């Protein structure tokens, strides 16, 4: 009897792992991975597989971006909000949240400080401040003017993350030179969306990004993990990100916040976020993927970069009374969320900041090809 027993000699679960290892190794070269493999990596992350997964993600990053990373300065210009997102420290009526509204002069000063430090972009973020979100057509004028003056003063690209902007305002933001519109769905599971973004419209939020793209802006889409989502939800989100033609895709681990309905929700480690970052890099090898300082601060940067991220976000200038979102204060006033503060970590990862020119060129090229959707993310589960 000449029967080859080698396949059956390996227990089924080990055999699966070997298959998965081969799939991940292949992904390093062809940036393609099946839905089933993604779900298995998220659901049962074996250490030896994770090493291969992160290496594959880094290989793809290197192929598309070399050793360069982009750096985003973050200005939370108003912490007032009319909404009640269950995960957010700044939800309406959370008496624990520190509320402020920076003046144009203060914002300019902070933006210049960031620009001098070497960031590539200024991210203007706000809650859905009733000051802007009123019936008055012109209530958004301060935001539009701010974009214009920050661009003129710093010469840097600008991102607007100020909530679901009305369609009429979207055109004005674009005309003012806003390069990016960021507005994260958090999940593409409508049931979960309802629990997270209480009282808000899934469709309106999604549509705002489609409008932003139609008006010529680049779009960032984002997910939260550790909020009760399944691995299938995460992979389904990849499909939505591909469909909307997102130009930057992110995931952040949920950080429970005092004074909110999710304050006792069990926190998770950063592992699920890092696996998702790596899978995003494989699914969208040419896109921008942040390593945010807003979850674990400087201490969590290296691991996120090692998972294949190529943008450091949430760099905040100290000494200006500015807040973060998921981490309202962590590492800010001691200057660890600065270009200088992250320099050593970048070196350790074998990475270096891109030039301002490289970032502008990437934006120009992406605007040119944006809308040409990558269909590699074929099936949701
Ligand atoms: N208010 C605007 C909005 O909600 O689109 C702009 C604010 S943006 C900074 C808020 C993003 O930060 C959310 O979309 C979410 O992804 C993230 N975030 C907020 N609270 C968080 C938390 N507790 N943990 C992790 N991420 C959080
Ligand atoms: C960040 N705290 O990059 C920021 C924020 C908004 N565009 C971004 C979530 O982590
Ligand atoms: Fe407001 Fe944005 Fe926080 Fe929701 S996530 S409560 S919209 S600041």
Coordinates of C-alpha atoms and ligand atoms in Angstrom, one line a residue:
X1 CA 0.0 0.0 0.0
X2 CA 1.6 3.2 -1.1
X3 CA -0.7 5.7 0.6
X4 CA 0.8 9.1 1.5
X5 CA -0.2 9.8 5.1
X6 CA 1.7 13.1 5.4
X7 CA -1.4 15.3 5.1
X8 CA -3.5 13.3 7.6
X9 CA -0.6 13.0 10.0
X10 CA -1.0 16.8 10.8
X11 CA -4.0 17.5 13.1
X12 CA -6.6 19.5 11.4
X13 CA -6.1 22.7 13.3
X14 CA -2.3 22.6 12.6
X15 CA -2.9 21.9 9.0
X16 CA -5.2 25.0 8.8
X17 CA -2.5 27.1 10.5
X18 CA 0.0 25.9 7.9
X19 CA -2.3 26.8 5.1
X20 CA -2.9 30.2 6.7
X21 CA 0.8 30.8 7.0
X22 CA 1.2 30.1 3.3
X23 CA -1.7 32.5 2.5
X24 CA -0.1 35.2 4.6
X25 CA 3.3 34.7 3.0
X26 CA 1.7 35.0 -0.4
X27 CA -0.1 38.2 0.7
X28 CA 3.4 39.8 1.3
X29 CA 3.9 39.5 -2.5
X30 CA 0.6 39.9 -4.1
X31 CA -1.4 42.0 -1.6
X32 CA -4.3 39.8 -1.7
X33 CA -6.0 37.8 1.0
X34 CA -9.4 36.0 1.2
X35 CA -12.2 37.0 3.5
X36 CA -12.0 33.7 5.3
X37 CA -8.3 34.1 6.0
X38 CA -8.9 37.6 7.3
X39 CA -11.5 36.4 9.7
X40 CA -9.4 33.6 11.0
X41 CA -6.5 36.0 11.6
X42 CA -8.8 38.3 13.6
X43 CA -10.5 35.5 15.5
X44 CA -7.6 33.3 16.4
X45 CA -4.4 35.2 16.1
X46 CA -1.6 32.7 16.6
X47 CA 1.7 34.4 17.5
X48 CA 3.7 32.8 14.6
X49 CA 1.1 33.9 12.1
X50 CA 1.0 37.4 13.4
X51 CA 4.7 37.8 12.9
X52 CA 4.3 36.8 9.3
X53 CA 1.2 39.0 8.9
X54 CA 2.9 42.2 10.2
X55 CA 6.0 41.4 8.0
X56 CA 3.7 41.1 5.0
X57 CA 2.1 44.4 5.8
X58 CA 5.5 46.1 6.2
X59 CA 6.6 44.7 2.9
X60 CA 3.6 46.2 1.1
X61 CA 4.1 49.5 2.9
X62 CA 7.7 49.5 1.8
X63 CA 6.7 48.7 -1.8
X64 CA 4.4 51.7 -2.0
X65 CA 6.0 54.2 0.3
X66 CA 9.6 53.2 0.9
X67 CA 10.7 54.0 4.4
X68 CA 8.7 57.3 4.6
X69 CA 5.8 58.2 6.8
X70 CA 3.5 61.2 6.8
X71 CA 2.9 63.2 10.0
X72 CA -0.5 64.8 10.8
X73 CA -0.9 67.7 13.3
X74 CA -4.1 67.5 15.2
X75 CA -6.1 70.5 16.4
X76 CA -9.3 69.9 18.4
X77 CA -10.7 73.4 17.7
X78 CA -14.0 72.9 19.5
X79 CA -15.0 70.2 22.0
X80 CA -18.7 71.3 22.1
X81 CA -21.0 68.8 20.5
X82 CA -24.8 68.4 19.9
X83 CA -24.5 64.6 19.6
X84 CA -24.6 61.8 22.1
X85 CA -22.3 59.1 20.7
X86 CA -22.2 56.5 23.4
X87 CA -18.4 56.0 23.1
X88 CA -17.3 59.6 23.2
X89 CA -16.0 61.7 26.0
X90 CA -17.3 64.9 24.4
X91 CA -20.9 63.7 23.9
X92 CA -23.5 66.3 24.8
X93 CA -24.2 66.6 28.5
X94 CA -21.1 64.7 29.7
X95 CA -20.2 67.0 32.6
X96 CA -16.7 65.4 32.9
X97 CA -15.6 66.7 29.4
X98 CA -13.5 69.7 29.2
X99 CA -15.2 72.1 26.9
X100 CA -13.5 74.9 24.9
X101 CA -13.8 76.7 21.6
X102 CA -10.6 78.1 20.3
X103 CA -10.5 81.5 18.6
X104 CA -9.2 81.9 15.0
X105 CA -6.1 83.6 16.4
X106 CA -5.4 80.7 18.8
X107 CA -5.9 78.1 16.1
X108 CA -3.5 80.0 13.7
X109 CA -0.9 80.1 16.5
X110 CA -1.2 76.4 17.1
X111 CA -1.2 75.5 13.4
X112 CA 2.0 77.6 12.9
X113 CA 3.6 75.8 15.8
X114 CA 2.7 72.5 14.2
X115 CA 3.9 73.6 10.8
X116 CA 7.3 74.8 12.2
X117 CA 7.7 71.4 13.9
X118 CA 7.5 69.6 10.5
X119 CA 4.0 68.1 10.2
X120 CA 2.7 67.5 6.7
X121 CA -1.0 68.3 7.3
X122 CA -3.2 70.1 9.7
X123 CA -6.3 68.2 10.9
X124 CA -9.0 70.6 12.1
X125 CA -11.3 68.6 14.2
X126 CA -14.4 69.6 16.2
X127 CA -17.6 68.2 17.7
X128 CA -20.8 69.0 15.9
X129 CA -20.7 72.4 17.7
X130 CA -24.2 74.0 17.8
X131 CA -22.3 77.2 16.9
X132 CA -21.7 75.8 13.4
X133 CA -24.7 73.4 13.2
X134 CA -27.5 75.9 13.3
X135 CA -30.2 76.9 10.8
X136 CA -28.1 79.9 9.8
X137 CA -26.6 79.3 6.3
X138 CA -23.5 81.2 7.4
X139 CA -22.8 79.4 10.6
X140 CA -20.1 77.4 9.0
X141 CA -18.3 80.5 7.7
X142 CA -15.7 80.4 10.6
X143 CA -14.7 76.9 9.7
X144 CA -14.5 77.6 6.0
X145 CA -12.5 80.8 6.7
X146 CA -10.3 78.9 9.1
X147 CA -9.3 76.4 6.4
X148 CA -8.5 79.2 4.0
X149 CA -6.3 81.1 6.4
X150 CA -4.5 78.0 7.8
X151 CA -3.6 76.9 4.3
X152 CA -2.4 80.4 3.5
X153 CA -0.4 80.8 6.7
X154 CA 1.2 77.3 6.9
X155 CA 1.3 76.3 3.2
X156 CA 0.1 72.9 4.3
X157 CA -2.8 70.7 3.2
X158 CA -5.8 70.7 5.6
X159 CA -8.2 68.1 6.7
X160 CA -11.7 68.9 8.1
X161 CA -13.1 66.5 10.7
X162 CA -16.1 68.5 11.9
X163 CA -18.9 66.1 11.7
X164 CA -21.6 65.5 9.0
X165 CA -21.3 68.7 7.0
X166 CA -24.4 69.8 5.1
X167 CA -24.1 69.5 1.4
X168 CA -24.2 73.2 0.7
X169 CA -21.2 73.7 3.0
X170 CA -19.3 70.8 1.5
X171 CA -18.9 72.8 -1.8
X172 CA -17.6 75.8 0.2
X173 CA -15.2 73.7 2.1
X174 CA -13.8 72.2 -1.1
X175 CA -13.6 75.7 -2.7
X176 CA -11.7 76.9 0.3
X177 CA -9.1 74.3 -0.5
X178 CA -9.9 71.6 2.1
X179 CA -7.9 68.6 0.9
X180 CA -9.5 65.9 3.2
X181 CA -12.9 65.3 4.6
X182 CA -12.7 62.8 7.5
X183 CA -15.9 61.4 9.0
X184 CA -15.8 57.9 10.4
X185 CA -18.7 55.5 10.2
X186 CA -17.1 53.5 13.0
X187 CA -18.9 50.3 11.8
X188 CA -20.9 49.3 8.7
X189 CA -23.1 47.1 10.8
X190 CA -26.2 49.4 11.0
X191 CA -27.4 47.8 14.3
X192 CA -24.1 48.5 16.0
X193 CA -24.0 52.0 14.4
X194 CA -27.3 52.8 16.0
X195 CA -25.9 51.9 19.4
X196 CA -22.7 53.8 18.9
X197 CA -23.9 56.9 17.1
X198 CA -27.2 57.3 19.0
X199 CA -29.9 59.2 17.1
X200 CA -27.8 59.8 14.0
X201 CA -28.4 58.7 10.4
X202 CA -26.2 56.0 9.0
X203 CA -27.1 57.0 5.5
X204 CA -26.5 60.7 6.0
X205 CA -23.0 60.1 7.5
X206 CA -22.1 57.7 4.6
X207 CA -23.5 60.0 2.0
X208 CA -21.5 63.0 3.3
X209 CA -18.3 61.1 2.2
X210 CA -19.7 60.4 -1.2
X211 CA -20.5 64.1 -1.6
X212 CA -17.1 65.1 -0.3
X213 CA -15.5 62.9 -3.0
X214 CA -17.8 64.3 -5.7
X215 CA -16.7 67.8 -4.7
X216 CA -13.1 66.9 -5.2
X217 CA -11.9 66.2 -1.6
X218 CA -10.0 63.1 -0.5
X219 CA -11.9 61.1 2.1
X220 CA -10.9 59.3 5.3
X221 CA -13.1 56.4 6.6
X222 CA -12.6 54.9 10.0
X223 CA -13.6 52.0 12.3
X224 CA -13.7 51.5 16.0
X225 CA -12.7 48.1 17.4
X226 CA -13.5 46.7 20.8
X227 CA -17.1 48.0 20.7
X228 CA -18.9 44.7 20.2
X229 CA -18.1 44.3 16.5
X230 CA -17.6 40.9 15.0
X231 CA -14.6 40.0 12.8
X232 CA -17.1 39.7 9.9
X233 CA -18.2 43.3 10.6
X234 CA -14.6 44.5 10.2
X235 CA -14.1 42.7 6.9
X236 CA -17.5 43.9 5.7
X237 CA -16.2 47.4 6.4
X238 CA -13.3 46.9 4.1
X239 CA -15.8 46.3 1.3
X240 CA -17.6 49.6 2.2
X241 CA -14.3 51.4 2.3
X242 CA -13.4 50.1 -1.2
X243 CA -16.8 51.0 -2.5
X244 CA -16.8 54.5 -1.3
X245 CA -13.2 54.9 -2.7
X246 CA -11.7 56.0 0.7
X247 CA -8.2 57.4 0.4
X248 CA -7.2 57.0 4.0
X249 CA -8.5 54.2 6.2
X250 CA -8.2 53.9 9.9
X251 CA -9.1 51.8 12.9
X252 CA -8.8 52.8 16.6
X253 CA -9.3 50.8 19.7
X254 CA -12.2 52.0 21.8
X255 CA -11.0 53.7 25.0
X256 CA -13.8 53.7 27.7
X257 CA -14.6 57.3 28.8
X258 CA -15.8 58.5 32.2
X259 CA -19.3 59.9 32.3
X260 CA -20.5 58.0 29.2
X261 CA -22.9 55.0 28.7
X262 CA -19.9 52.8 27.7
X263 CA -17.7 53.7 30.6
X264 CA -17.8 50.2 31.9
X265 CA -17.4 48.5 28.6
X266 CA -14.5 46.1 28.9
X267 CA -11.4 47.6 27.3
X268 CA -9.4 45.4 24.9
X269 CA -5.7 45.4 24.0
X270 CA -4.4 47.0 20.9
X271 CA -3.9 43.6 19.2
X272 CA -7.2 43.6 17.3
X273 CA -6.5 47.1 16.0
X274 CA -3.0 46.1 14.9
X275 CA -4.2 43.0 13.0
X276 CA -6.8 45.2 11.4
X277 CA -4.1 47.8 10.4
X278 CA -2.1 45.0 8.8
X279 CA -5.1 43.6 7.0
X280 CA -6.0 47.1 5.7
X281 CA -2.4 47.4 4.4
X282 CA -2.8 44.2 2.5
X283 CA -6.3 45.0 1.2
X284 CA -5.4 48.7 0.4
X285 CA -1.6 48.6 0.0
X286 CA -1.5 52.0 -1.7
X287 CA -3.6 53.9 0.8
X288 CA -2.8 56.0 3.8
X289 CA -3.3 54.1 7.2
X290 CA -2.8 56.0 10.5
X291 CA -1.0 54.9 13.6
X292 CA -2.8 57.2 16.0
X293 CA -1.1 58.5 19.1
X294 CA -4.6 59.0 20.5
X295 CA -5.1 55.5 21.9
X296 CA -1.9 54.4 23.7
X297 CA 0.2 57.5 23.2
X298 CA 3.8 57.4 22.3
X299 CA 4.2 53.9 23.9
X300 CA 1.8 52.4 21.4
X301 CA 3.4 54.0 18.3
X302 CA 6.0 51.4 17.4
X303 CA 3.6 48.4 17.4
X304 CA 1.2 50.3 15.1
X305 CA 3.9 51.2 12.7
X306 CA 5.2 47.6 12.8
X307 CA 1.7 46.5 11.7
X308 CA 2.1 48.5 8.5
X309 CA 0.7 52.0 9.3
X310 CA 2.3 54.9 7.3
X311 CA 0.8 58.0 8.9
X312 CA 1.4 59.2 12.5
X313 CA -1.7 61.1 13.5
X314 CA -2.7 63.1 16.5
X315 CA 0.5 65.1 17.0
X316 CA -0.6 67.9 19.3
X317 CA 1.4 71.0 20.2
X318 CA 1.9 71.3 24.0
X319 CA 1.2 74.5 26.0
X320 CA -1.9 75.5 24.2
X321 CA -4.6 73.8 26.3
X322 CA -5.5 71.4 23.4
X323 CA -7.2 68.1 23.9
X324 CA -7.1 64.7 22.3
X325 CA -10.2 62.7 21.6
X326 CA -9.9 59.1 22.8
X327 CA -7.1 60.2 25.1
X328 CA -7.9 63.8 26.1
X329 CA -4.6 64.5 27.9
X330 CA -2.2 61.5 27.5
X331 CA 1.3 62.6 26.4
X332 CA 0.2 66.0 25.3
X333 CA 1.6 68.6 27.7
X334 CA 4.9 66.7 28.2
X335 CA 5.5 67.1 24.4
X336 CA 5.5 63.3 23.6
X337 CA 2.9 63.8 20.9
X338 CA 5.2 66.0 18.9
X339 CA 7.5 65.5 15.8
X340 CA 10.5 65.6 18.2
X341 CA 8.8 63.2 20.6
X342 CA 8.3 60.5 18.0
X343 CA 11.6 60.9 16.2
X344 CA 13.4 58.0 18.1
X345 CA 10.5 55.6 17.5
X346 CA 10.5 56.3 13.8
X347 CA 14.2 55.6 13.7
X348 CA 13.8 52.4 15.6
X349 CA 11.2 51.3 13.1
X350 CA 13.6 52.1 10.2
X351 CA 11.3 54.9 9.1
X352 CA 11.7 58.6 8.4
X353 CA 9.4 61.6 7.9
X354 CA 8.6 62.2 4.2
X355 CA 9.3 65.7 2.8
X356 CA 6.5 68.2 2.5
X357 CA 6.9 67.8 -1.3
X358 CA 6.4 64.0 -1.1
X359 CA 3.2 64.5 0.8
X360 CA 1.8 67.1 -1.6
X361 CA 2.8 64.9 -4.6
X362 CA 0.9 62.0 -3.0
X363 CA -2.2 64.1 -2.6
X364 CA -2.0 65.4 -6.1
X365 CA -1.6 62.0 -7.6
X366 CA -4.3 60.5 -5.4
X367 CA -6.8 63.2 -6.4
X368 CA -6.0 62.4 -10.0
X369 CA -6.7 58.7 -9.6
X370 CA -9.2 58.9 -6.8
X371 CA -12.5 57.2 -7.7
X372 CA -10.7 54.5 -9.6
X373 CA -11.8 51.8 -7.1
X374 CA -9.6 48.9 -6.2
X375 CA -11.7 45.8 -6.4
X376 CA -9.3 43.5 -4.5
X377 CA -11.6 43.5 -1.5
X378 CA -14.2 41.4 -3.3
X379 CA -16.6 39.8 -0.9
X380 CA -18.0 40.7 2.5
X381 CA -18.9 37.7 4.7
Ligands
LIG1 N1 -17.2 65.1 15.9 C1 -16.6 64.6 14.6 C2 -17.1 63.3 14.3 O1 -17.6 62.6 15.2 O2 -17.0 62.9 13.2 C3 -15.2 64.7 14.6 C4 -14.5 64.1 15.8 S1 -13.6 62.7 15.4 C5 -12.2 63.2 16.3 C6 -14.1 61.6 16.5 C7 -13.5 60.2 16.2 O3 -12.7 59.8 17.2 C8 -14.7 59.2 16.2 O4 -15.2 59.1 14.9 C9 -14.0 58.0 16.7 O5 -13.6 57.2 15.6 C10 -12.8 58.5 17.5 N2 -13.2 58.3 19.0 C11 -14.0 59.1 19.7 N3 -14.1 58.7 21.0 C12 -13.3 57.6 21.0 C13 -13.0 56.7 22.1 N4 -13.5 56.8 23.3 N5 -12.1 55.7 21.8 C14 -11.6 55.5 20.6 N6 -11.8 56.4 19.5 C15 -12.7 57.4 19.8
LIG2 C1 -6.4 61.0 15.6 N1 -7.4 62.2 17.5 O1 -5.9 61.1 14.5 C2 -7.3 62.1 16.0 C3 -8.7 62.1 15.4 C4 -9.8 63.1 13.4 N2 -9.6 63.3 12.0 C5 -8.6 62.3 13.9 C6 -9.4 60.8 15.8 O2 -6.3 60.0 16.3
LIG3 FE1 -19.7 64.5 19.0 FE2 -18.0 63.4 17.3 FE3 -18.0 62.8 19.9 FE4 -19.9 62.0 18.4 S1 -17.7 61.4 18.2 S2 -20.2 62.9 20.4 S3 -20.2 63.7 16.9 S4 -17.5 64.8 19.0

